[in-house]
Coordinates of C-alpha atoms in Angstrom, one line a residue:
M802 CA -12.1 -92.6 24.3
R803 CA -13.1 -94.4 27.7
N804 CA -11.3 -94.1 31.0
Q805 CA -8.2 -95.9 31.3
A806 CA -9.7 -98.5 33.9
T807 CA -12.6 -99.7 31.7
Q808 CA -10.1 -99.5 28.4
R809 CA -10.3 -102.7 26.6
P810 CA -6.4 -104.3 25.3
I811 CA -5.1 -102.2 22.6
H812 CA -4.7 -104.4 19.8
R813 CA -1.1 -104.2 18.1
Y814 CA 0.3 -105.4 15.2
T815 CA 3.0 -108.2 14.7
N816 CA 5.9 -105.5 15.3
L817 CA 3.9 -104.2 18.7
Q818 CA 2.9 -100.8 16.9
P819 CA -0.9 -100.4 18.3
Y820 CA -3.7 -100.1 15.6
R821 CA -4.5 -96.2 14.9
I822 CA -7.0 -95.0 12.8
A823 CA -6.0 -93.3 9.8
K824 CA -6.4 -89.6 9.6
G825 CA -4.3 -89.0 6.3
R826 CA -0.8 -87.3 6.1
A827 CA -2.1 -84.0 7.7
A828 CA -2.8 -86.0 11.1
E829 CA -0.7 -85.0 14.4
S830 CA 2.3 -87.7 14.8
D831 CA 0.8 -87.7 18.1
A832 CA -2.6 -89.3 18.0
A833 CA -4.3 -91.2 20.5
V834 CA -4.9 -94.7 20.2
V835 CA -8.2 -95.5 19.7
D836 CA -9.6 -98.9 20.1
R837 CA -11.5 -99.1 17.3
F838 CA -12.7 -102.9 17.9
H839 CA -15.8 -102.8 19.8
D840 CA -18.3 -105.4 19.9
S841 CA -20.8 -102.9 18.5
L842 CA -18.8 -103.1 14.9
A843 CA -18.2 -107.0 15.0
V844 CA -20.3 -109.0 13.2
I845 CA -21.8 -110.7 15.7
S846 CA -21.0 -110.0 19.3
L847 CA -19.2 -112.6 21.4
S848 CA -20.0 -110.8 24.5
D849 CA -23.9 -111.8 24.0
E850 CA -22.4 -115.6 24.3
P851 CA -24.6 -117.0 21.1
S852 CA -25.3 -120.5 20.5
P853 CA -22.8 -122.6 17.8
A854 CA -25.8 -122.5 15.1
T855 CA -26.2 -118.5 15.6
F856 CA -22.4 -117.8 15.3
L857 CA -22.0 -120.0 11.8
R858 CA -25.1 -118.3 10.7
C859 CA -24.0 -114.8 10.9
I860 CA -20.6 -115.8 9.8
H861 CA -21.7 -117.5 6.4
R862 CA -24.1 -114.3 5.7
E863 CA -21.3 -112.3 6.4
M864 CA -19.5 -114.0 3.9
R865 CA -21.8 -114.0 1.3
I866 CA -22.0 -109.8 2.1
R867 CA -18.6 -109.9 1.4
C868 CA -18.7 -111.8 -2.2
Y869 CA -16.7 -114.5 -0.8
S870 CA -16.0 -117.3 -3.5
A871 CA -18.7 -120.2 -3.1
S872 CA -15.9 -123.0 -2.7
S873 CA -13.9 -120.3 0.1
I874 CA -17.8 -120.0 2.0
K875 CA -18.5 -123.7 2.1
S876 CA -14.4 -124.5 3.3
Y877 CA -14.6 -122.0 6.1
T878 CA -18.1 -123.1 7.3
H879 CA -17.0 -126.4 7.3
A880 CA -13.6 -125.6 9.5
C881 CA -15.9 -123.4 11.8
R882 CA -18.0 -126.0 12.3
S883 CA -15.3 -128.7 12.8
I884 CA -13.3 -127.0 15.5
L885 CA -17.1 -125.8 17.0
R886 CA -17.9 -129.7 17.0
W887 CA -14.0 -130.4 18.5
F888 CA -14.3 -127.7 21.0
G889 CA -17.9 -128.8 22.4
R890 CA -18.7 -125.5 24.0
P891 CA -19.8 -121.7 22.9
P892 CA -17.6 -119.9 20.6
H893 CA -17.2 -116.8 23.0
L894 CA -15.4 -119.4 25.0
L895 CA -12.2 -120.4 22.3
D896 CA -9.2 -118.7 23.4
R897 CA -5.3 -119.1 21.5
E898 CA -4.8 -122.3 23.5
N899 CA -7.8 -124.2 22.1
V900 CA -6.7 -123.3 18.6
R901 CA -3.1 -124.6 19.3
R902 CA -4.9 -127.9 20.5
Y903 CA -7.1 -127.8 17.7
L904 CA -4.1 -127.4 15.3
E905 CA -2.2 -130.1 16.9
Y906 CA -5.0 -132.7 17.1
L907 CA -4.8 -132.2 12.9
C908 CA -1.3 -132.9 13.3
D909 CA -2.1 -136.0 15.1
A910 CA -4.5 -136.7 12.6
G911 CA -2.2 -136.7 9.5
H912 CA -3.8 -133.4 8.0
G913 CA -1.4 -132.2 6.0
P914 CA -0.1 -128.2 5.6
S915 CA -2.5 -127.1 3.1
D916 CA -5.3 -128.0 5.0
I917 CA -4.1 -126.6 8.2
G918 CA -3.7 -123.5 6.6
V919 CA -7.7 -123.6 5.2
Q920 CA -8.4 -124.6 9.2
L921 CA -6.4 -121.4 10.2
S922 CA -7.7 -119.2 8.1
A923 CA -11.1 -120.0 8.6
I924 CA -10.6 -119.3 12.0
R925 CA -9.2 -116.2 11.5
T926 CA -11.7 -114.8 9.4
A927 CA -14.1 -115.7 12.0
W928 CA -13.1 -115.1 15.3
D929 CA -10.2 -112.3 14.7
K930 CA -11.5 -110.4 11.3
M931 CA -15.5 -110.5 11.9
C932 CA -15.8 -110.5 15.9
F933 CA -12.3 -109.0 17.0
R934 CA -11.1 -112.1 19.0
D935 CA -7.2 -112.4 19.2
V936 CA -7.5 -116.6 19.3
T937 CA -4.9 -116.5 16.3
L938 CA -2.6 -114.0 17.0
G939 CA 0.8 -115.3 16.6
L940 CA -0.2 -118.6 14.7
E941 CA 1.9 -118.6 11.4
T942 CA 0.2 -120.4 8.7
P943 CA 1.9 -123.7 8.2
R944 CA 4.8 -123.9 5.3
P945 CA 3.8 -126.2 2.6
K946 CA 6.2 -129.0 1.0
R947 CA 8.0 -127.6 -1.6
R948 CA 7.6 -129.9 -4.6
K949 CA 8.4 -129.9 -8.3
A950 CA 5.9 -129.6 -10.7
I951 CA 5.7 -132.8 -12.9
V952 CA 6.1 -131.4 -16.5
A953 CA 5.1 -133.5 -19.4
S954 CA 7.5 -133.9 -22.2
R955 CA 6.4 -133.2 -25.8
E956 CA 6.5 -136.6 -26.9
E957 CA 4.2 -137.8 -23.6
I958 CA 1.6 -135.0 -24.6
R959 CA 1.6 -136.1 -27.7
A960 CA 1.0 -139.8 -27.3
L961 CA -1.8 -138.5 -24.6
L962 CA -3.3 -136.8 -27.5
H963 CA -3.4 -140.2 -29.7
A964 CA -4.5 -142.3 -26.7
A965 CA -7.5 -140.5 -25.9
H966 CA -10.2 -142.7 -27.0
S967 CA -13.0 -140.1 -28.3
L968 CA -13.4 -136.5 -30.0
R969 CA -14.5 -134.8 -26.7
N970 CA -11.7 -136.3 -24.9
K971 CA -8.9 -135.4 -27.3
L972 CA -10.3 -131.6 -27.3
M973 CA -10.5 -131.1 -23.5
I974 CA -6.9 -132.5 -23.4
G975 CA -5.7 -130.1 -26.5
L976 CA -7.4 -127.3 -25.2
M977 CA -5.7 -127.4 -21.7
Y978 CA -2.4 -127.8 -23.3
G979 CA -2.9 -125.4 -26.1
T980 CA -4.0 -122.2 -24.1
G981 CA -2.9 -123.3 -20.2
M982 CA -6.5 -122.8 -18.8
R983 CA -7.6 -124.5 -15.7
V984 CA -9.7 -127.5 -16.0
S985 CA -12.7 -125.3 -14.0
E986 CA -12.6 -122.6 -17.0
L987 CA -12.6 -125.0 -19.4
C988 CA -15.4 -126.9 -18.2
S989 CA -17.7 -123.4 -17.7
L990 CA -16.5 -122.9 -21.1
R991 CA -19.2 -121.3 -23.5
W992 CA -19.9 -121.3 -27.5
R993 CA -19.7 -117.5 -26.9
D994 CA -16.7 -116.8 -25.8
I995 CA -15.3 -118.5 -28.6
D996 CA -13.9 -115.8 -31.1
Q997 CA -13.4 -117.5 -34.4
Q998 CA -12.5 -114.2 -36.2
R999 CA -10.0 -113.0 -33.6
N1000 CA -8.7 -116.8 -32.8
Q1001 CA -9.2 -115.7 -28.7
I1002 CA -11.1 -117.7 -26.2
F1003 CA -12.6 -115.3 -23.6
V1004 CA -12.3 -116.6 -20.2
R1005 CA -14.7 -115.2 -18.2
Q1006 CA -14.6 -115.1 -14.2
G1007 CA -11.4 -117.1 -13.6
K1008 CA -9.7 -117.7 -10.2
G1009 CA -9.6 -114.2 -8.5
K1010 CA -13.0 -113.0 -9.9
A1011 CA -11.0 -111.7 -13.0
D1012 CA -11.4 -111.8 -17.2
R1013 CA -8.6 -112.5 -19.8
H1014 CA -7.9 -113.4 -23.4
V1015 CA -5.8 -116.8 -24.3
Q1016 CA -5.4 -117.8 -27.8
L1017 CA -7.3 -120.3 -29.6
P1018 CA -4.7 -123.4 -31.1
Q1019 CA -5.4 -122.8 -34.7
Q1020 CA -5.8 -126.5 -35.8
Y1021 CA -8.8 -126.9 -33.5
K1022 CA -10.8 -124.1 -35.5
P1023 CA -12.4 -125.7 -37.9
L1024 CA -13.3 -128.7 -35.5
L1025 CA -14.7 -126.2 -33.3
I1026 CA -16.4 -124.5 -36.0
R1027 CA -18.3 -127.8 -37.2
M1028 CA -19.6 -128.8 -33.8
S1029 CA -20.6 -125.2 -32.9
N1030 CA -23.3 -125.3 -36.1
G1031 CA -26.8 -125.3 -34.3
K1032 CA -25.7 -124.6 -30.8
S1033 CA -26.5 -121.4 -28.7
G1034 CA -24.0 -118.9 -27.9
E1035 CA -25.0 -120.1 -24.1
D1036 CA -24.5 -123.6 -24.7
F1037 CA -22.0 -125.1 -22.7
V1038 CA -19.2 -126.7 -25.3
F1039 CA -18.7 -129.4 -23.0
P1040 CA -22.0 -129.9 -21.5
A1041 CA -23.3 -132.3 -18.7
E1042 CA -23.0 -136.4 -19.4
V1043 CA -26.2 -136.7 -17.8
T1044 CA -29.4 -136.8 -19.8
G1045 CA -32.5 -135.4 -20.2
A1046 CA -33.9 -132.5 -17.8
R1047 CA -30.7 -132.6 -15.4
A1048 CA -28.1 -131.7 -18.5
I1049 CA -30.0 -128.5 -19.2
G1050 CA -27.9 -125.7 -18.2
R1051 CA -25.3 -127.9 -16.7
H1052 CA -21.5 -128.1 -17.7
I1053 CA -19.1 -131.5 -17.6
T1054 CA -17.4 -131.7 -13.8
P1055 CA -13.9 -131.6 -13.4
R1056 CA -13.7 -135.0 -12.2
S1057 CA -14.9 -136.2 -15.8
V1058 CA -11.9 -134.5 -17.1
Q1059 CA -9.6 -135.8 -14.8
R1060 CA -10.8 -139.4 -15.2
A1061 CA -10.6 -138.6 -19.1
V1062 CA -6.7 -137.2 -18.4
K1063 CA -6.1 -140.8 -16.9
E1064 CA -7.7 -142.9 -19.3
A1065 CA -5.5 -141.5 -21.8
R1066 CA -2.2 -141.5 -19.5
S1067 CA -3.4 -145.1 -18.6
I1068 CA -3.7 -146.1 -22.3
A1069 CA -0.4 -144.5 -23.3
G1070 CA 1.6 -146.3 -20.9
I1071 CA 3.0 -142.9 -19.1
Q1072 CA 4.2 -143.6 -15.8
K1073 CA 3.8 -140.1 -14.8
K1074 CA 0.9 -139.4 -12.7
L1075 CA -0.3 -136.3 -15.5
T1076 CA -3.5 -134.6 -13.9
P1077 CA -4.9 -131.5 -15.9
H1078 CA -3.0 -129.2 -14.0
S1079 CA 0.4 -130.7 -15.7
L1080 CA -0.7 -129.6 -19.1
R1081 CA -1.1 -126.2 -17.7
H1082 CA 2.8 -126.6 -16.4
A1083 CA 3.7 -128.3 -19.9
F1084 CA 2.2 -125.1 -21.1
A1085 CA 4.0 -122.5 -19.4
T1086 CA 7.3 -124.7 -19.5
H1087 CA 7.3 -125.4 -22.9
S1088 CA 6.4 -121.5 -24.2
F1089 CA 9.2 -120.7 -21.8
E1090 CA 11.4 -123.2 -23.5
D1091 CA 10.3 -121.8 -26.9
G1092 CA 11.5 -118.1 -26.2
C1093 CA 8.2 -117.1 -25.1
D1094 CA 8.3 -113.9 -22.7
I1095 CA 7.4 -114.5 -19.3
R1096 CA 5.6 -111.5 -18.7
R1097 CA 3.5 -113.1 -21.2
I1098 CA 3.0 -116.7 -19.9
Q1099 CA 2.2 -114.7 -16.6
T1100 CA -0.8 -112.8 -18.6
V1101 CA -2.2 -115.4 -20.1
L1102 CA -2.0 -118.2 -17.3
G1103 CA -3.8 -115.5 -15.4
H1104 CA -1.0 -114.7 -12.5
V1105 CA -1.5 -111.6 -10.5
N1106 CA 2.4 -112.3 -9.2
L1107 CA 5.2 -113.1 -10.9
E1108 CA 6.8 -115.4 -8.6
T1109 CA 3.5 -117.9 -9.4
T1110 CA 4.5 -117.7 -13.0
T1111 CA 8.1 -118.6 -12.0
I1112 CA 6.9 -121.6 -10.4
Y1113 CA 5.9 -123.4 -13.4
V1114 CA 8.8 -122.6 -15.5
T1115 CA 11.6 -123.5 -12.8
V1116 CA 11.7 -126.8 -14.9
A1117 CA 12.7 -125.1 -17.6
K1118 CA 15.1 -122.7 -15.5
Q1119 CA 16.7 -125.5 -14.2
R1120 CA 18.0 -128.0 -16.9
T1121 CA 19.8 -130.9 -16.0
D1122 CA 20.6 -132.2 -19.4
F1123 CA 24.2 -132.3 -19.1
P1124 CA 26.6 -135.2 -19.6
S1125 CA 26.9 -137.5 -17.0
P1126 CA 30.3 -138.3 -16.2
L1127 CA 29.1 -142.4 -16.6
D1128 CA 28.5 -141.3 -20.6
R1129 CA 32.1 -140.6 -21.0
L1130 CA 33.7 -144.1 -19.6
A1131 CA 32.8 -145.2 -22.8
D1132 CA 35.3 -148.4 -22.2
T1133 CA 33.8 -149.3 -19.9
L1134 CA 30.2 -150.1 -21.0
D1135 CA 32.3 -151.6 -24.4
D1136 CA 34.0 -154.2 -21.7
Q1137 CA 30.5 -155.3 -20.3
Q1138 CA 28.8 -155.8 -23.6
A1139 CA 32.2 -158.0 -24.7
S1140 CA 31.7 -159.9 -21.2
P1141 CA 30.1 -163.3 -22.0
S1142 CA 28.3 -163.2 -18.5
V1143 CA 26.2 -160.5 -19.5
S1144 CA 22.7 -161.5 -20.6
Q1145 CA 21.2 -160.2 -23.6
S1146 CA 18.6 -157.8 -24.1
E1147 CA 14.7 -158.8 -23.2
P1148 CA 12.1 -157.9 -26.0
P1149 CA 10.8 -154.3 -25.5
R1150 CA 8.2 -154.0 -22.8
S1151 CA 4.6 -151.9 -22.2
H1152 CA 5.3 -149.1 -19.7
S1153 CA 1.9 -149.5 -18.6
S1154 CA 1.2 -151.6 -15.2
S1155 CA 1.7 -155.6 -14.9
P1156 CA -1.1 -157.3 -15.6
S1157 CA -1.0 -158.9 -11.7
K1158 CA -1.8 -155.7 -10.6
Q1159 CA -4.8 -154.7 -13.2
T1160 CA -8.4 -155.6 -12.0
A1161 CA -9.8 -158.5 -14.0
T1162 CA -12.7 -157.5 -16.1
P1163 CA -15.4 -159.9 -17.2
S1164 CA -14.9 -161.1 -20.9
V1165 CA -17.9 -160.4 -23.5
G1166 CA -15.8 -161.7 -26.4
T1167 CA -12.6 -162.6 -28.3
L1168 CA -10.3 -160.0 -29.3
R1169 CA -7.7 -160.7 -32.5
V1170 CA -5.3 -158.3 -33.8
H1171 CA -4.5 -157.8 -37.6
S1172 CA -1.3 -155.9 -38.7
R1173 CA 0.3 -154.8 -42.0
R1174 CA 3.5 -152.4 -42.7
D1175 CA 2.2 -148.5 -43.0
P1176 CA 2.3 -148.0 -46.3
A1177 CA 2.7 -144.1 -45.4
A1178 CA 6.5 -145.0 -43.9
D1179 CA 9.1 -145.3 -45.9
D1180 CA 12.1 -147.6 -45.2
E1181 CA 14.1 -145.7 -43.0
H1182 CA 11.2 -144.3 -41.1
F1183 CA 9.6 -147.9 -40.8
E1184 CA 13.3 -149.6 -39.9
K1185 CA 13.4 -147.2 -37.2
T1186 CA 10.0 -146.7 -35.6
K1187 CA 8.7 -149.8 -37.1
R1188 CA 5.4 -147.9 -37.9
T1189 CA 2.4 -150.7 -38.5
Q1190 CA -1.4 -150.4 -39.2
I1191 CA -3.7 -151.9 -36.8
T1192 CA -7.0 -153.6 -37.1
L1193 CA -8.8 -155.0 -34.3
E1194 CA -11.0 -157.9 -34.5
L1195 CA -13.8 -158.1 -32.2
K1196 CA -15.5 -161.4 -32.0
T1197 CA -18.8 -162.8 -30.4
A1198 CA -20.6 -165.6 -30.2
N1199 CA -22.9 -165.4 -33.6
R1200 CA -21.0 -161.4 -34.5
R1201 CA -18.2 -159.7 -35.2
C1202 CA -16.9 -156.5 -36.4
F1203 CA -13.5 -154.9 -37.3
L1204 CA -11.8 -151.7 -35.5
T1205 CA -9.6 -150.0 -38.2
G1206 CA -7.3 -146.8 -38.1
I1207 CA -4.9 -147.8 -35.5
I1208 CA -1.4 -147.0 -35.7
A1209 CA 1.6 -148.5 -33.7
E1210 CA 5.0 -147.3 -33.5
F1211 CA 7.9 -147.4 -31.3
S1212 CA 8.7 -143.8 -30.4
R1213 CA 11.9 -144.9 -28.6
P1214 CA 13.0 -148.5 -28.0
G1215 CA 11.1 -150.1 -25.5
F1216 CA 7.9 -147.4 -25.7
L1217 CA 5.4 -148.3 -27.8
T1218 CA 2.6 -145.8 -28.8
L1219 CA -0.7 -146.1 -30.1
Q1220 CA -2.3 -143.6 -32.5
L1221 CA -6.3 -144.2 -31.6
P1222 CA -8.7 -142.6 -34.2
P1223 CA -12.0 -141.1 -32.5
I1224 CA -13.9 -143.6 -31.3
E1225 CA -16.9 -141.9 -33.3
T1226 CA -15.6 -143.7 -36.4
W1227 CA -16.4 -146.8 -35.0
N1228 CA -19.9 -146.0 -34.2
D1229 CA -21.3 -148.0 -37.5
Q1230 CA -19.7 -151.2 -36.9
L1231 CA -20.2 -150.7 -33.1
R1232 CA -23.5 -150.4 -33.6
S1233 CA -24.2 -154.3 -34.9
M1234 CA -22.6 -155.5 -31.3
P1235 CA -24.1 -156.5 -28.3
M1236 CA -24.1 -153.4 -25.6
A1237 CA -21.9 -155.1 -23.5
V1238 CA -19.1 -154.7 -26.3
Q1239 CA -20.2 -151.2 -26.9
K1240 CA -19.6 -150.3 -23.1
R1241 CA -16.2 -152.2 -23.1
V1242 CA -14.6 -151.0 -25.8
G1243 CA -15.4 -147.1 -24.0
E1244 CA -13.4 -148.4 -21.3
A1245 CA -9.2 -147.8 -20.3
S1246 CA -9.0 -151.9 -20.0
F1247 CA -10.2 -152.5 -23.2
Y1248 CA -7.1 -150.3 -24.8
E1249 CA -4.9 -152.0 -22.4
T1250 CA -5.5 -155.3 -22.9
A1251 CA -5.2 -154.1 -26.8
R1252 CA -1.9 -153.0 -25.7
T1253 CA -0.6 -155.8 -25.0
Q1254 CA -2.0 -157.9 -27.6
I1255 CA -0.6 -155.3 -30.2
L1256 CA 3.1 -155.5 -28.3
K1257 CA 3.3 -159.6 -28.2
K1258 CA 2.5 -159.5 -31.8
L1259 CA 5.1 -156.8 -32.9
T1260 CA 7.5 -158.3 -31.2
R1261 CA 7.1 -161.6 -32.8
V1262 CA 7.1 -160.3 -36.0
D1263 CA 10.1 -158.3 -35.0
E1264 CA 11.9 -161.6 -34.1
R1265 CA 11.1 -163.5 -36.9
E1266 CA 12.6 -160.5 -39.1
P1267 CA 16.2 -161.5 -40.9

């Protein structure tokens, strides 16, 4: 050790005990404290007063050497660059008070606990862990907001699958709900990872750089076998949407999956803000409700800690479906129904957004709705759901086509559900229409308009019935 006069400050743990070099169980209990955090062991010596560019370059290289993920390297580098830009001075002059003022600046700018936590982790990694400075000592990571997970019901999942207007979108939504995969894991899925013999999907290097297996939904097995014909094992199941040479070796982006779920949610008229991660929540919650062991759910989801899995199944554990006290006051409801001052109930309305809030879309033709009772529905089922076959007639100045295969029914009072066939089944009919019409059929606004027209027609038919 150096002399007491030149010795550096002793680094201590949060319990005020000094750092010691681990020497095993046979080490003497009164071993001397050693200051092992010397500038010679740092990634870059801040005593040499490096420039911000040199500092960032060394930190970036060290994170790559330590095999940080690409997203962590990107976010940490951006955070370090951000605080140095705010600080306006070399990195060796940064101290604990400067870090506190920077975090206060982020709070005043409206940043949330999650973003502030990432910024603090980046500063702690770069200055404390890699350069042995105590600029974050005593600073705790902000506590995130506790929010309940948004879990879709089984009926909403069914409506979401029916509303997906392409075979690819139906498959993406179905696999995320049926396997519990993350959206990034779904996007990078290759044909070699699907084991048809064992009915499993191999998830390579998921979150935490861990491999795992998930169960392949049986109803998608024939479809995947048909789609895999002529495909190489290295090909992506969901390739990039771009064409040409740019599509080689690229898969669909998570943003495209999010957009597909949003469109299906809008068409189905679901008010909940469902996202691809909501399907993962629904998989865990519904599996737990069906009696699956939480340890198996943990393994399938790829969680290291059981506490993380518990967050997903909290909704299933904390059930609130006990009878409401208001439901026991049956006489109050009867009195209100007998009162002449109570207005009659309104016709069923769609759960989609009001037309005034929707963005106006230029017209490319006219739309007409044809309907008839579904022959497959018996009298009892039709009386309950009004299950109807719908045909959409698209007409322009000199052309028209008919889109068939749509089923409409009221799954519950006021909630209209549309079962849409894959858009690929309409390719022959749409091929004769102008390109503007073909593009419009692929947009969510077209199905919103069709949903409104179908709802009006079914409501008029219901009012004419005796």
